[in-house]
């Protein structure tokens, strides 16, 4: 039975019951005696090698590009996924169905769970929960007939205005790597291939097809590649998606240095490389560089690749290697042995279970970040008969859908998301309080509602979407003016942000409490109500720095973003100083620092110990809940290299989320490796430790260091 399966028929039962032939004859006659590579006693690479000996060139070429699913499948099936490669029944090769999935099985799917956006997932700082979320998404994908889930996105948040900021895990390579590894492991506990993307840089949507990310080798390896390296080396991801755009003036999907030298040889990747949709620009250069699967169609990898093979511009062994990469990953991750249900039977099925919804709720609760809480405004303790004014479009007033997800290919809104207004009203009723609602479209109406209430909860939003960067970090549609006027009308105004990344807050001093809820998925309302009323502690911590102004960001010049030459060239001149590294190096105070988040309780750190034996190192310390209620904290470990090494002032190298009852303590131990103290040596093309005295910094954020120690290499 496939790893991670927890409901439905077993794979064996499905094979017996269905014969596993996909609609339109594109399925595989699994278990056929004429397919010796179907033996599970063989290793995946051996099975792929056996199969390749039976394949003709045309058989191999058929694996290397997608087709229009509308043409290949029935009308009922066609909208359910974004990519499709027909199977080969004579060779027992199953079809491949690919679909978007950073926040759940997305696109035109129905009956799947809408989870919080990836930026919110990262804000939990909880790899265990992230793996559970990945396993849940992977199973829903399998139950929908999907074999390849196009997630996770691990692009580093270099530009906070990036329209796809919400799709990835923030600004730090270590946090992004650990979050991605957990999700990939979860997805691939099912017979589903995870796809880490967008390799290697996709830091802006402005001119995304043509912009060249011009970057030095050390920065590339230390900041932008580590999440991909971890996805391959630690999580054994089955697929990598190459990006739109160029890196150092070479298209990403025909970049031999990235796809072969780094990904294959340095990282040891043995899965397949799939193009982002429409990011293949050539036949010969792409195939020889290391691209295996062209999506969504076959403009370059069908007849054109056959001609290139016939002429010798692409060798027969190269084509065979491309097919081998795809087949090996399919064997490795169970796609031959544990087929999904027939696609026609699951097109309109509801695969979201109460357990899945609970994972969505827990993630939304754990990801909510308490940014400000003066005088204990939260949690709400309103006497019976009080009135709460719920204002703003994201609250779900007047049947407006709450802002549960960002726009584009990753959008998933859920069939019936719980709005904040619904959940706050239900929770207020239990407390004997009354709720009045206003959509926040007319200032005088909103102010009138605020004046009639004991407390205001205003829901603000941004509008991140694939294809467009935000012009700046201000809230759109004059929401800043709304907050200021509401705060004047009622000083007890709590602001809840439904955003995909950092926003400016010129009104911050005028309100007593602020929560960052991100794009929280279909359990939006239930999660925010639980946090507001104190049923749960706001456990999130920022995976990205919130700047104080539009100009106080690492990429602040036009040459950096959107790029010079009409946006053709983006200079990564900030080099290693990305995110909090830049704020520390330039001594700039952010609005809220990386790793920051308040709790409804308080925590103390003590008893730092640093132990080392050879290359094995461990940092231990005690975290104590010193408050009056249970809560969660994220203990963060940063390493400060010797000045002569030329690294940023400090960098995250470990963390652990802890949950404690009042007065309780726990010992946290974080292991460090030589990599924690290494820099990328561009001349030698390897990681190297520089001898010297390193500071070990432990705290509750990048700017809240509680314990300090030293370790000498």
XYZ file of C-alpha atoms in Angstrom:
713
model
C 0.000 0.000 0.000
C 1.451 3.429 -0.902
C 3.209 5.349 1.836
C 0.898 7.837 3.513
C -2.356 6.415 2.169
C -5.102 6.604 4.747
C -8.407 6.231 2.955
C -10.057 4.663 -0.059
C -9.330 1.425 -1.856
C -5.873 -0.105 -1.817
C -3.766 0.153 -4.946
C -4.059 -3.598 -5.504
C -7.838 -3.405 -5.324
C -7.845 -0.554 -7.804
C -5.662 -2.511 -10.214
C -7.973 -5.514 -10.035
C -11.142 -3.497 -10.274
C -10.238 -1.083 -13.002
C -7.574 -2.595 -15.268
C -6.299 0.967 -15.061
C -6.866 2.354 -18.503
C -7.220 6.127 -18.575
C -9.890 7.867 -20.630
C -9.180 7.891 -24.330
C -6.998 4.781 -24.138
C -4.119 6.670 -22.580
C -3.708 4.472 -19.551
C -1.388 1.569 -18.827
C -2.164 -2.128 -18.865
C -0.409 -2.599 -15.535
C 0.639 -5.994 -14.407
C 0.982 -7.323 -17.977
C 3.280 -10.337 -18.306
C 4.808 -8.606 -21.297
C 6.223 -5.852 -19.082
C 9.008 -7.373 -16.954
C 9.882 -3.910 -15.619
C 6.683 -4.063 -13.601
C 8.419 -6.281 -11.043
C 8.689 -4.428 -7.730
C 11.726 -6.491 -6.763
C 13.870 -4.352 -9.064
C 15.259 -0.952 -8.142
C 13.682 2.047 -9.933
C 16.786 2.655 -12.060
C 16.863 -1.009 -13.097
C 13.192 -0.927 -14.008
C 13.697 2.193 -16.110
C 16.697 0.634 -17.859
C 14.715 -2.514 -18.720
C 11.842 -0.451 -20.066
C 14.133 1.697 -22.193
C 15.469 -1.379 -23.983
C 11.933 -2.006 -25.248
C 11.286 1.571 -26.368
C 11.720 3.017 -29.807
C 12.791 6.592 -30.428
C 9.172 7.548 -31.041
C 8.177 5.917 -27.737
C 10.788 8.007 -25.940
C 9.825 11.211 -27.698
C 6.193 10.702 -26.671
C 7.253 11.015 -23.032
C 9.019 14.331 -23.470
C 6.197 16.797 -24.102
C 2.688 17.478 -22.976
C -0.430 17.473 -25.073
C -3.636 19.457 -24.916
C -5.726 17.578 -22.329
C -8.884 18.806 -24.027
C -7.867 16.891 -27.134
C -6.602 13.808 -25.304
C -9.331 13.324 -22.734
C -13.050 13.566 -22.371
C -14.567 17.006 -21.860
C -15.422 16.095 -18.264
C -11.777 15.377 -17.446
C -9.974 18.016 -19.430
C -10.270 21.044 -17.111
C -9.072 19.176 -14.044
C -5.345 19.558 -14.533
C -2.944 21.832 -16.362
C -0.603 19.297 -17.951
C -0.962 15.868 -19.508
C 1.367 13.282 -21.070
C -0.470 10.296 -22.583
C 0.487 6.830 -21.461
C 1.652 3.894 -23.551
C -0.537 0.870 -22.719
C 1.548 -1.508 -24.831
C 4.550 -0.782 -22.599
C 2.578 -0.451 -19.352
C 3.529 3.244 -19.110
C 0.840 5.221 -17.266
C -0.239 8.692 -18.281
C 1.091 11.694 -16.383
C -1.326 14.318 -15.091
C 0.245 17.501 -13.698
C -1.508 20.149 -11.628
C -0.769 23.263 -9.601
C -0.680 22.818 -5.867
C 1.236 25.276 -3.611
C -1.816 25.801 -1.362
C -3.815 22.731 -2.292
C -4.864 20.978 -5.487
C -5.717 24.088 -7.492
C -6.801 25.220 -10.940
C -10.225 23.997 -12.044
C -10.382 21.325 -9.377
C -13.516 20.952 -7.279
C -13.852 19.189 -3.974
C -10.322 19.855 -2.700
C -9.180 21.695 0.419
C -7.972 25.307 0.202
C -4.997 25.521 2.558
C -3.250 28.727 3.645
C -0.832 30.266 1.154
C 2.797 29.081 1.285
C 3.957 32.331 2.920
C 1.545 31.495 5.747
C 2.779 27.913 5.866
C 6.310 29.215 6.376
C 5.061 31.525 9.135
C 4.239 28.467 11.260
C 7.947 27.558 11.488
C 6.605 24.030 12.026
C 8.137 21.324 9.773
C 5.998 18.605 11.363
C 2.800 20.415 10.460
C 4.196 21.237 7.019
C 4.854 17.560 6.344
C 1.307 16.704 7.416
C -0.004 19.408 5.090
C 2.109 18.032 2.233
C 0.891 14.495 2.851
C -2.710 15.727 2.854
C -2.278 17.687 -0.393
C -0.547 14.723 -2.018
C -3.334 12.341 -1.125
C -6.011 14.720 -2.398
C -4.031 15.023 -5.636
C -3.818 11.232 -6.000
C -7.522 10.862 -5.309
C -8.161 13.385 -8.082
C -6.142 11.369 -10.591
C -3.092 13.665 -10.424
C 0.421 12.211 -10.531
C 2.613 15.321 -10.404
C 1.915 18.193 -8.020
C 3.584 21.442 -9.068
C 4.761 22.450 -5.597
C 6.552 23.752 -3.611
C 7.783 27.146 -4.790
C 11.044 27.951 -2.991
C 12.077 31.178 -4.690
C 13.638 33.567 -2.185
C 11.651 36.750 -1.465
C 14.150 39.240 -2.822
C 11.543 41.794 -3.930
C 8.627 42.195 -1.486
C 6.509 43.741 -4.264
C 6.710 40.460 -6.201
C 3.211 39.391 -7.257
C 4.023 35.772 -6.369
C 5.491 36.564 -2.958
C 2.620 34.639 -1.366
C 3.499 31.452 -3.269
C 6.865 30.862 -1.606
C 8.353 30.602 1.884
C 9.923 33.993 2.505
C 13.352 35.566 2.413
C 15.632 33.081 4.172
C 17.232 30.104 2.389
C 17.435 27.933 5.525
C 13.796 28.416 6.547
C 12.681 27.967 2.936
C 14.726 24.792 2.617
C 13.429 23.188 5.796
C 9.811 24.089 5.001
C 10.170 22.711 1.466
C 11.833 19.489 2.592
C 8.980 18.795 4.998
C 6.313 19.484 2.362
C 8.023 17.368 -0.296
C 8.410 14.452 2.071
C 4.724 14.706 2.861
C 3.572 14.913 -0.755
C 5.740 11.978 -1.788
C 4.437 9.737 0.986
C 1.757 9.200 -1.643
C 2.409 7.928 -5.194
C 2.657 11.559 -6.284
C 5.724 13.404 -7.534
C 6.455 16.777 -5.947
C 7.935 19.503 -8.161
C 10.231 22.086 -6.611
C 10.155 25.383 -8.508
C 11.059 27.776 -10.093
C 14.677 26.803 -10.700
C 16.703 28.787 -10.014
C 15.454 32.376 -9.721
C 11.999 33.875 -10.161
C 12.073 36.982 -8.013
C 9.680 39.258 -9.908
C 6.678 39.173 -12.212
C 7.532 42.359 -14.089
C 8.876 41.232 -17.483
C 9.123 37.720 -16.085
C 9.666 36.012 -19.452
C 12.653 38.111 -20.496
C 14.336 39.605 -17.436
C 17.851 38.380 -16.764
C 18.784 37.909 -13.110
C 22.417 38.991 -13.199
C 24.017 37.478 -10.126
C 27.444 36.491 -8.853
C 28.258 32.834 -8.254
C 28.631 33.072 -4.481
C 25.276 34.769 -3.970
C 23.588 32.252 -6.252
C 24.906 29.327 -4.195
C 24.474 30.827 -0.730
C 21.069 32.495 -1.089
C 19.047 31.170 -4.031
C 20.152 27.554 -4.539
C 20.083 26.062 -0.989
C 16.321 25.316 -0.982
C 16.683 23.428 -4.280
C 19.743 21.610 -2.998
C 17.877 20.517 0.138
C 14.845 19.468 -1.917
C 17.109 17.132 -3.877
C 19.525 15.962 -1.205
C 17.226 15.747 1.826
C 13.739 15.222 0.373
C 14.646 13.389 -2.869
C 12.173 15.456 -4.867
C 11.004 13.764 -8.045
C 10.823 16.790 -10.354
C 12.297 20.266 -10.742
C 10.590 23.032 -12.726
C 12.884 25.439 -14.531
C 11.836 29.065 -14.420
C 10.755 31.815 -16.733
C 13.414 34.380 -17.435
C 17.159 34.177 -17.654
C 20.072 33.786 -15.259
C 23.148 35.715 -16.333
C 21.674 36.179 -19.823
C 20.937 32.474 -20.395
C 17.357 31.176 -20.499
C 16.645 29.099 -17.392
C 15.313 26.087 -19.304
C 18.350 25.906 -21.580
C 20.964 26.763 -18.966
C 23.492 23.913 -18.994
C 25.395 25.319 -16.023
C 22.269 25.246 -13.849
C 20.476 22.176 -15.174
C 23.448 19.847 -15.625
C 26.540 21.148 -13.842
C 24.743 22.199 -10.659
C 21.495 20.231 -10.525
C 22.694 16.889 -11.891
C 26.378 16.803 -11.016
C 26.655 18.947 -7.887
C 23.298 18.141 -6.262
C 22.991 14.591 -7.623
C 19.452 15.032 -8.953
C 18.081 11.904 -10.674
C 14.482 13.001 -11.341
C 13.209 14.993 -14.297
C 13.235 18.675 -15.207
C 9.954 20.100 -16.483
C 9.624 23.526 -18.048
C 7.354 26.137 -16.590
C 4.386 26.583 -18.881
C 5.711 28.245 -22.011
C 9.287 28.637 -20.774
C 10.889 26.374 -23.392
C 12.590 28.468 -26.063
C 14.558 25.980 -28.128
C 14.969 22.343 -29.099
C 18.675 21.611 -29.339
C 19.909 23.975 -26.608
C 17.172 22.935 -24.152
C 17.612 19.194 -24.673
C 21.392 19.368 -24.462
C 21.242 21.616 -21.397
C 19.178 19.151 -19.352
C 15.480 19.877 -19.882
C 13.458 16.640 -19.978
C 9.782 17.552 -20.314
C 8.329 20.459 -22.299
C 5.053 21.880 -21.054
C 2.315 22.462 -21.904
C 2.654 21.428 -25.581
C 5.278 19.943 -27.873
C 6.415 22.821 -30.054
C 10.088 22.042 -29.431
C 10.153 18.456 -28.160
C 8.062 16.491 -30.673
C 8.783 16.718 -34.408
C 11.544 19.272 -33.899
C 13.341 17.014 -31.423
C 12.934 14.027 -33.751
C 14.600 16.058 -36.519
C 17.393 17.136 -34.158
C 17.996 13.512 -33.164
C 18.014 12.413 -36.791
C 20.590 15.068 -37.678
C 22.779 14.359 -34.669
C 22.342 17.809 -33.118
C 20.841 15.981 -30.154
C 22.273 12.517 -29.648
C 20.196 9.381 -29.300
C 21.683 8.870 -25.846
C 20.559 12.349 -24.790
C 16.974 11.595 -25.804
C 17.189 8.268 -23.981
C 18.537 10.023 -20.911
C 15.628 12.440 -20.916
C 13.170 9.546 -21.031
C 15.157 7.689 -18.368
C 14.892 10.643 -15.975
C 11.102 10.718 -16.288
C 10.680 6.935 -16.020
C 13.044 6.585 -13.055
C 11.117 9.204 -11.104
C 7.819 7.542 -11.998
C 9.089 4.176 -10.772
C 10.706 5.701 -7.676
C 7.512 7.381 -6.543
C 5.049 4.602 -7.242
C 3.305 5.912 -10.348
C 3.599 2.572 -12.153
C 2.594 0.469 -9.159
C -0.080 2.510 -7.398
C -2.218 4.228 -10.022
C -4.711 6.901 -9.037
C -8.426 6.250 -9.451
C -9.681 6.534 -13.048
C -9.839 10.237 -13.807
C -13.365 10.113 -15.173
C -14.661 8.737 -11.884
C -13.153 11.484 -9.722
C -13.732 14.573 -11.852
C -16.461 15.996 -9.644
C -15.788 14.025 -6.479
C -15.199 15.695 -3.117
C -11.957 14.406 -1.623
C -11.699 16.977 1.167
C -12.264 15.267 4.520
C -12.810 16.695 8.024
C -9.225 15.680 8.802
C -7.974 17.676 5.819
C -10.007 20.698 6.876
C -8.533 20.426 10.373
C -5.026 20.603 8.885
C -6.075 23.756 7.032
C -7.457 25.240 10.255
C -4.412 24.364 12.337
C -2.078 25.839 9.725
C -4.081 29.062 9.564
C -4.068 29.362 13.364
C -0.355 28.617 13.731
C 0.563 31.022 10.927
C -1.269 34.088 12.287
C 1.282 36.610 13.510
C 0.497 39.027 16.328
C 2.399 42.160 15.311
C 1.156 44.562 17.983
C -0.873 44.208 21.164
C -0.836 47.273 23.384
C -2.361 47.019 26.855
C -3.493 43.467 26.295
C -6.162 44.455 23.754
C -6.150 40.862 22.555
C -7.479 38.356 23.231
C -10.908 39.962 23.278
C -12.616 40.012 26.665
C -15.831 41.862 25.929
C -18.614 41.973 28.527
C -22.026 40.674 27.604
C -23.964 43.216 25.572
C -20.883 44.660 23.864
C -20.886 45.499 20.178
C -18.173 44.556 17.698
C -17.988 46.301 14.329
C -16.561 44.010 11.638
C -15.476 46.137 8.689
C -13.721 45.501 5.378
C -14.124 43.455 2.218
C -12.048 40.433 3.396
C -14.464 39.926 6.289
C -17.020 38.532 3.858
C -19.561 41.331 4.323
C -22.419 41.379 1.800
C -21.515 38.004 0.292
C -18.027 39.142 -0.780
C -15.733 36.090 -0.746
C -12.988 36.436 1.847
C -9.439 36.936 0.605
C -8.296 33.375 1.212
C -5.729 33.074 -1.607
C -3.563 35.009 -4.026
C -4.323 35.131 -7.742
C -2.999 33.112 -10.644
C -2.146 29.459 -11.127
C -1.903 28.867 -7.352
C -5.376 30.205 -6.602
C -7.643 27.870 -4.651
C -10.615 29.368 -2.892
C -12.444 26.357 -1.538
C -16.072 25.505 -2.220
C -17.473 27.411 0.736
C -14.804 29.259 2.718
C -15.677 30.350 6.236
C -15.677 34.132 6.324
C -14.403 36.101 9.310
C -17.841 37.690 9.696
C -19.499 34.275 9.989
C -17.047 32.979 12.558
C -16.778 36.187 14.614
C -20.557 36.433 14.765
C -20.836 32.845 15.975
C -18.084 33.351 18.542
C -19.524 36.688 19.717
C -22.938 35.109 20.198
C -21.381 32.675 22.652
C -19.967 35.620 24.590
C -23.254 37.548 24.546
C -21.841 40.217 22.232
C -23.462 41.767 19.168
C -21.840 42.165 15.731
C -22.532 44.896 13.203
C -20.959 44.643 9.746
C -19.856 47.116 7.096
C -18.135 46.342 3.764
C -15.721 49.243 4.117
C -16.515 50.688 0.718
C -17.932 53.981 2.011
C -15.913 55.858 4.614
C -18.830 57.638 6.285
C -20.748 54.377 6.639
C -17.717 52.609 8.113
C -17.013 55.429 10.554
C -20.640 55.399 11.662
C -20.400 51.671 12.368
C -17.158 52.191 14.289
C -18.722 54.860 16.509
C -21.603 52.565 17.425
C -19.299 49.757 18.562
C -17.234 49.031 21.636
C -14.501 47.588 19.438
C -13.695 47.551 15.720
C -12.063 44.718 13.770
C -10.971 46.054 10.393
C -9.878 43.581 7.704
C -7.349 45.035 5.269
C -5.912 43.355 2.190
C -3.478 43.559 -0.680
C -3.980 42.036 -4.122
C -1.056 39.804 -5.032
C -1.364 37.795 -8.214
C 0.802 35.965 -10.694
C 1.743 38.096 -13.681
C 1.872 41.480 -11.920
C 4.083 42.989 -9.285
C 2.583 45.409 -6.797
C 3.564 49.032 -7.583
C 4.642 49.540 -3.964
C 3.956 48.188 -0.480
C 0.996 50.412 0.372
C -2.435 48.917 0.925
C -4.584 49.465 -2.190
C -7.895 51.307 -2.490
C -7.213 53.969 0.167
C -7.333 51.483 3.015
C -4.711 53.417 4.988
C -7.109 56.370 5.160
C -9.862 54.017 6.309
C -7.733 52.734 9.180
C -6.798 56.244 10.268
C -10.401 57.455 10.277
C -11.699 54.344 12.011
C -9.062 54.731 14.714
C -10.123 58.339 15.239
C -13.756 57.258 15.501
C -12.954 54.341 17.808
C -9.531 53.995 19.460
C -10.268 50.314 20.106
C -9.585 49.339 16.488
C -7.882 46.022 15.744
C -6.457 45.601 12.229
C -6.281 42.162 10.600
C -4.127 41.963 7.470
C -5.017 39.502 4.728
C -1.910 39.988 2.612
C 0.575 37.910 0.671
C 3.580 39.718 2.077
C 4.815 42.892 3.731
C 2.738 46.058 3.651
C 3.351 49.534 5.024
C 1.447 50.675 8.105
C 1.485 54.476 8.413
C -1.345 54.158 10.950
C 0.484 51.715 13.233
C 0.763 54.138 16.171
C -2.977 54.855 16.040
C -4.253 51.309 16.651
C -3.641 49.081 19.680
C -3.435 45.710 17.940
C -2.479 44.269 14.541
C -2.613 40.699 13.260
C -1.086 39.353 10.046
C -3.327 36.532 8.795
C -1.826 36.233 5.245
C -4.065 34.429 2.738
C -5.460 31.931 5.236
C -7.343 29.426 3.062
C -10.884 28.168 3.489
C -10.741 28.139 7.291
C -10.007 31.867 7.310
C -12.878 32.864 9.598
C -12.583 30.048 12.093
C -8.857 30.623 12.490
C -9.011 34.389 12.984
C -11.965 34.143 15.378
C -10.079 31.575 17.458
C -7.081 33.911 17.660
C -9.080 37.078 18.351
C -11.008 35.500 21.232
C -7.989 33.679 22.634
C -9.096 30.114 21.937
C -5.609 29.635 20.484
C -2.350 31.539 20.805
C -1.226 33.443 17.686
C 1.732 31.219 16.963
C 3.087 32.652 13.722
C 6.453 34.319 13.226
C 7.422 36.448 10.234
C 9.268 34.586 7.444
C 9.944 37.963 5.846
C 11.013 41.409 7.031
C 8.366 44.159 6.984
C 10.043 47.430 5.923
C 9.132 50.815 7.352
C 9.057 52.566 3.958
C 9.026 51.692 0.268
C 12.649 52.784 -0.085
C 14.069 50.845 2.857
C 14.359 47.524 1.050
C 17.397 45.625 -0.256
C 16.422 45.993 -3.948
C 15.610 49.704 -3.893
C 17.045 50.994 -7.177
C 15.525 50.689 -10.658
C 18.568 48.687 -11.781
C 17.767 46.109 -9.099
C 14.015 46.068 -9.648
C 12.374 45.985 -12.102
C 15.683 46.185 -13.984
C 17.553 48.332 -16.460
C 17.212 48.289 -20.237
C 13.409 48.351 -20.154
C 13.414 45.640 -17.533
C 15.740 43.297 -19.420
C 18.459 43.158 -16.749
C 17.973 42.969 -12.987
C 21.165 43.623 -11.082
C 21.508 41.549 -7.916
C 23.980 44.117 -6.626
C 22.815 43.649 -3.030
C 24.613 40.297 -3.299
C 24.305 38.340 -0.024
C 22.393 41.099 1.725
C 18.889 39.778 1.092
C 16.074 40.284 3.595
C 17.140 40.707 7.213
C 20.789 40.384 6.182
C 20.511 43.766 4.426
C 18.794 45.443 7.384
C 21.496 44.186 9.725
C 24.400 45.038 7.410
C 23.108 48.553 6.761
C 21.841 49.125 10.306
C 18.323 49.920 9.100
C 15.453 49.442 11.532
C 12.576 47.557 9.884
C 8.959 48.004 10.821
C 8.930 44.364 11.975
C 11.996 42.116 11.778
C 12.355 38.638 10.343
C 11.294 35.971 12.837
C 9.157 38.417 14.821
C 5.837 37.618 16.438
C 4.142 38.245 19.781
C 2.222 35.815 21.939
C -0.537 36.039 24.519
C 2.058 34.850 27.010
C 5.792 35.506 27.517
C 8.938 33.400 27.239
C 12.393 33.496 28.786
C 15.628 31.941 27.487
C 18.433 30.636 29.689
C 21.228 28.091 30.197
C 23.004 28.292 26.867
C 25.433 25.428 26.233
C 27.586 24.872 23.157
C 29.133 21.449 22.700
C 31.401 20.371 19.880
C 33.268 17.202 19.026
C 35.067 17.252 15.720
C 32.529 18.316 13.127
C 29.552 17.537 15.376
C 28.126 20.540 17.207
C 25.050 21.082 19.307
C 23.602 24.202 20.899
C 21.297 23.666 23.885
C 19.260 26.139 25.913
C 16.106 26.333 28.002
C 12.875 28.068 27.045
C 10.379 28.868 29.826
C 6.804 30.088 29.594
C 6.833 32.925 32.126
C 3.266 34.056 31.474
C -0.155 33.089 32.757
C -1.438 31.050 29.828
C -0.306 28.392 27.376
C 1.380 29.548 24.218
C 3.933 28.912 21.489
C 7.294 30.428 20.668
C 9.866 29.846 17.949
C 13.413 29.690 19.251
C 15.820 30.831 16.535
C 19.550 30.233 16.234
C 21.731 32.560 14.161
C 25.432 32.289 13.379
C 27.591 35.413 13.121
C 30.746 34.704 11.106
C 34.112 36.380 11.708
C 34.251 39.720 9.938
C 37.023 38.702 7.539
C 34.802 35.993 5.998
C 32.630 38.625 4.334
C 29.246 37.212 5.311
C 26.222 39.219 6.530
C 26.173 39.978 10.275
C 24.097 36.904 11.151
C 22.267 34.104 9.395
C 19.606 31.637 10.492
C 21.014 28.137 10.952
C 18.405 26.464 13.144
C 15.052 26.870 14.860
C 12.475 24.982 16.891
C 8.857 25.722 17.649
C 7.875 25.027 21.265
C 4.485 24.982 22.973
C 4.388 25.303 26.731
C 1.884 25.610 29.550
C 2.354 28.410 32.108
C 5.471 28.000 34.210
C 6.768 25.061 32.170
C 10.225 24.811 30.623
C 11.774 22.715 27.899
C 15.326 22.165 26.748
C 15.895 22.885 23.077
C 18.842 21.318 21.288
C 19.772 22.384 17.774
C 22.436 20.521 15.839
C 24.869 22.400 13.638
C 26.995 21.002 10.834
C 30.069 22.281 9.016
C 27.704 23.670 6.402
C 26.361 26.037 9.092
C 29.787 27.713 9.098
C 30.649 27.422 5.409
C 30.840 29.885 2.561
C 30.754 29.127 -1.144
C 34.240 29.282 -2.657
C 33.569 30.342 -6.239
C 37.139 29.718 -7.373
C 37.120 26.137 -6.100
C 33.393 25.614 -6.727
C 32.827 24.063 -3.305
C 31.771 24.847 0.251
C 34.580 25.795 2.596
C 34.801 26.536 6.330
C 36.984 29.482 7.276
C 38.809 29.098 10.578
C 37.933 31.631 13.244
C 35.699 32.589 16.164
C 31.969 32.390 15.445
C 29.230 33.935 17.576
C 26.196 31.801 18.370
C 23.057 33.911 18.805
C 19.765 32.553 20.163
C 16.569 34.542 20.368
C 12.950 35.153 19.489
C 13.628 37.027 16.229
C 16.548 38.302 14.168
C 16.469 41.504 16.275
C 15.566 39.939 19.639
C 18.681 38.020 20.666
C 18.443 36.615 24.192
C 21.555 34.392 24.500
C 25.098 34.727 23.107
C 28.013 32.364 22.988
C 31.101 31.515 20.946
C 32.383 28.592 18.971
C 35.874 28.383 17.480
C 36.704 26.485 14.323
